[in-house]
């Protein structure tokens, strides 16, 4: 099983094209685990058929356990089977041809296996492929300032965080870093994991030659004069988790990563601006954002009880 690569996909009411994405993933990994968070749409009746697919394992939770718990479940299954690398995927993303092989090839030495906690691809948004994804890093001269840099080719080890979809996790370092934070449920799960790993001295590697096709929210593009604005249209409950978990992140990582703090404050302000100008359900989203902030200050975690 040396350097074999497993895959974990978390599902929750996926769209009809998910099976196509799943087939692409299964071709690139040695074993794939689907963790379903109690889907209730068409996918619910398809889970039994999936269990007969070669190199595919299916685990169906009896409730929506959240993204972090599901990721930890899948990683634990593959770790017990002897895997040392696991690539995690969202249900709305899929790898380009050869992505996993390219990620593996970027780990070229025993030293890499000790210091690199994860390797991530360049991310292409399917709705806006012309816009290059930029990765966060600190300013080389002013650590309290941030930069956002593209990585469409080659590798770089100076980036701060990445999304979990397409992330190839080194299970050797994962044992020391610890699992994804399950009480977050969703949102900031990837950011918290990356900052926790970075604070322990591990390195995040970006491999620009590997490509992942991804969809974030229900993005639409609007023109604000010469500027193009692309709000995510997250639902009000997502706004709750974003606001709540942000409080924890600011309290625990703001001082250790001042460039991330500056970036997150700018990003959250810009997100609020987009909600107010372009998105629907404004009052509900503002209410859930305020409620999330209050619960964050009070230290409340876990799923939102409605």
mmCIF file of N, CA, C and O in Angstrom, residues 11-12 35-40 44 47 59-66 69 73:
data_model
loop_
_atom_site.group_PDB
_atom_site.id
_atom_site.type_symbol
_atom_site.label_atom_id
_atom_site.label_comp_id
_atom_site.label_asym_id
_atom_site.label_seq_id
_atom_site.Cartn_x
_atom_site.Cartn_y
_atom_site.Cartn_z
ATOM 1 N N UNK A 11 -21.097 13.754 0.364
ATOM 2 C CA UNK A 11 -22.287 14.104 -0.402
ATOM 3 C C UNK A 11 -23.439 14.508 0.512
ATOM 4 O O UNK A 11 -23.570 14.020 1.627
ATOM 5 N N UNK A 12 -24.260 15.402 -0.022
ATOM 6 C CA UNK A 12 -25.500 15.794 0.640
ATOM 7 C C UNK A 12 -26.442 16.340 -0.433
ATOM 8 O O UNK A 12 -26.239 17.437 -0.949
ATOM 9 N N UNK A 35 -18.981 9.334 1.638
ATOM 10 C CA UNK A 35 -19.680 9.522 2.907
ATOM 11 C C UNK A 35 -20.906 10.379 2.616
ATOM 12 O O UNK A 35 -20.781 11.552 2.272
ATOM 13 N N UNK A 36 -22.082 9.779 2.720
ATOM 14 C CA UNK A 36 -23.306 10.522 2.434
ATOM 15 C C UNK A 36 -23.948 11.013 3.724
ATOM 16 O O UNK A 36 -24.230 10.229 4.635
ATOM 17 N N UNK A 37 -24.177 12.310 3.799
ATOM 18 C CA UNK A 37 -24.758 12.933 4.984
ATOM 19 C C UNK A 37 -26.289 12.957 4.918
ATOM 20 O O UNK A 37 -26.915 14.008 4.988
ATOM 21 N N UNK A 38 -26.863 11.759 4.737
ATOM 22 C CA UNK A 38 -28.309 11.572 4.777
ATOM 23 C C UNK A 38 -29.023 12.357 3.666
ATOM 24 O O UNK A 38 -29.940 13.145 3.920
ATOM 25 N N UNK A 39 -28.589 12.105 2.429
ATOM 26 C CA UNK A 39 -29.273 12.710 1.283
ATOM 27 C C UNK A 39 -30.703 12.198 1.211
ATOM 28 O O UNK A 39 -30.984 11.031 1.506
ATOM 29 N N UNK A 40 -31.600 13.082 0.768
ATOM 30 C CA UNK A 40 -33.006 12.705 0.674
ATOM 31 C C UNK A 40 -33.552 12.902 -0.741
ATOM 32 O O UNK A 40 -34.761 12.804 -0.962
ATOM 33 N N UNK A 44 -30.460 9.165 -2.760
ATOM 34 C CA UNK A 44 -30.749 8.224 -1.667
ATOM 35 C C UNK A 44 -31.001 6.812 -2.189
ATOM 36 O O UNK A 44 -30.522 5.827 -1.616
ATOM 37 N N UNK A 47 -27.687 4.789 -3.671
ATOM 38 C CA UNK A 47 -26.552 4.388 -2.830
ATOM 39 C C UNK A 47 -26.326 2.883 -2.860
ATOM 40 O O UNK A 47 -25.183 2.419 -2.849
ATOM 41 N N UNK A 59 -20.638 4.869 2.724
ATOM 42 C CA UNK A 59 -21.102 4.943 4.112
ATOM 43 C C UNK A 59 -22.208 5.984 4.165
ATOM 44 O O UNK A 59 -22.003 7.135 3.749
ATOM 45 N N UNK A 60 -23.365 5.587 4.673
ATOM 46 C CA UNK A 60 -24.504 6.507 4.736
ATOM 47 C C UNK A 60 -24.774 6.855 6.191
ATOM 48 O O UNK A 60 -25.120 5.984 6.998
ATOM 49 N N UNK A 61 -24.605 8.114 6.548
ATOM 50 C CA UNK A 61 -24.928 8.572 7.890
ATOM 51 C C UNK A 61 -26.439 8.674 8.062
ATOM 52 O O UNK A 61 -27.169 8.926 7.092
ATOM 53 N N UNK A 62 -26.909 8.520 9.278
ATOM 54 C CA UNK A 62 -28.345 8.564 9.549
ATOM 55 C C UNK A 62 -28.848 9.973 9.804
ATOM 56 O O UNK A 62 -30.033 10.185 10.081
ATOM 57 N N UNK A 63 -27.946 10.951 9.725
ATOM 58 C CA UNK A 63 -28.305 12.364 9.817
ATOM 59 C C UNK A 63 -27.196 13.158 9.156
ATOM 60 O O UNK A 63 -26.130 12.612 8.838
ATOM 61 N N UNK A 64 -27.428 14.441 8.943
ATOM 62 C CA UNK A 64 -26.397 15.296 8.364
ATOM 63 C C UNK A 64 -25.376 15.638 9.448
ATOM 64 O O UNK A 64 -25.636 16.445 10.336
ATOM 65 N N UNK A 65 -24.223 14.993 9.383
ATOM 66 C CA UNK A 65 -23.197 15.152 10.409
ATOM 67 C C UNK A 65 -22.249 16.319 10.131
ATOM 68 O O UNK A 65 -21.373 16.603 10.951
ATOM 69 N N UNK A 66 -22.389 16.962 8.978
ATOM 70 C CA UNK A 66 -21.496 18.063 8.649
ATOM 71 C C UNK A 66 -20.285 17.592 7.865
ATOM 72 O O UNK A 66 -19.936 16.406 7.850
ATOM 73 N N UNK A 69 -17.041 16.052 10.099
ATOM 74 C CA UNK A 69 -17.240 14.688 10.593
ATOM 75 C C UNK A 69 -17.158 13.687 9.454
ATOM 76 O O UNK A 69 -16.528 12.619 9.583
ATOM 77 N N UNK A 73 -14.508 10.626 8.951
ATOM 78 C CA UNK A 73 -14.948 9.239 8.777
ATOM 79 C C UNK A 73 -14.220 8.584 7.601
ATOM 80 O O UNK A 73 -13.700 7.467 7.723
#
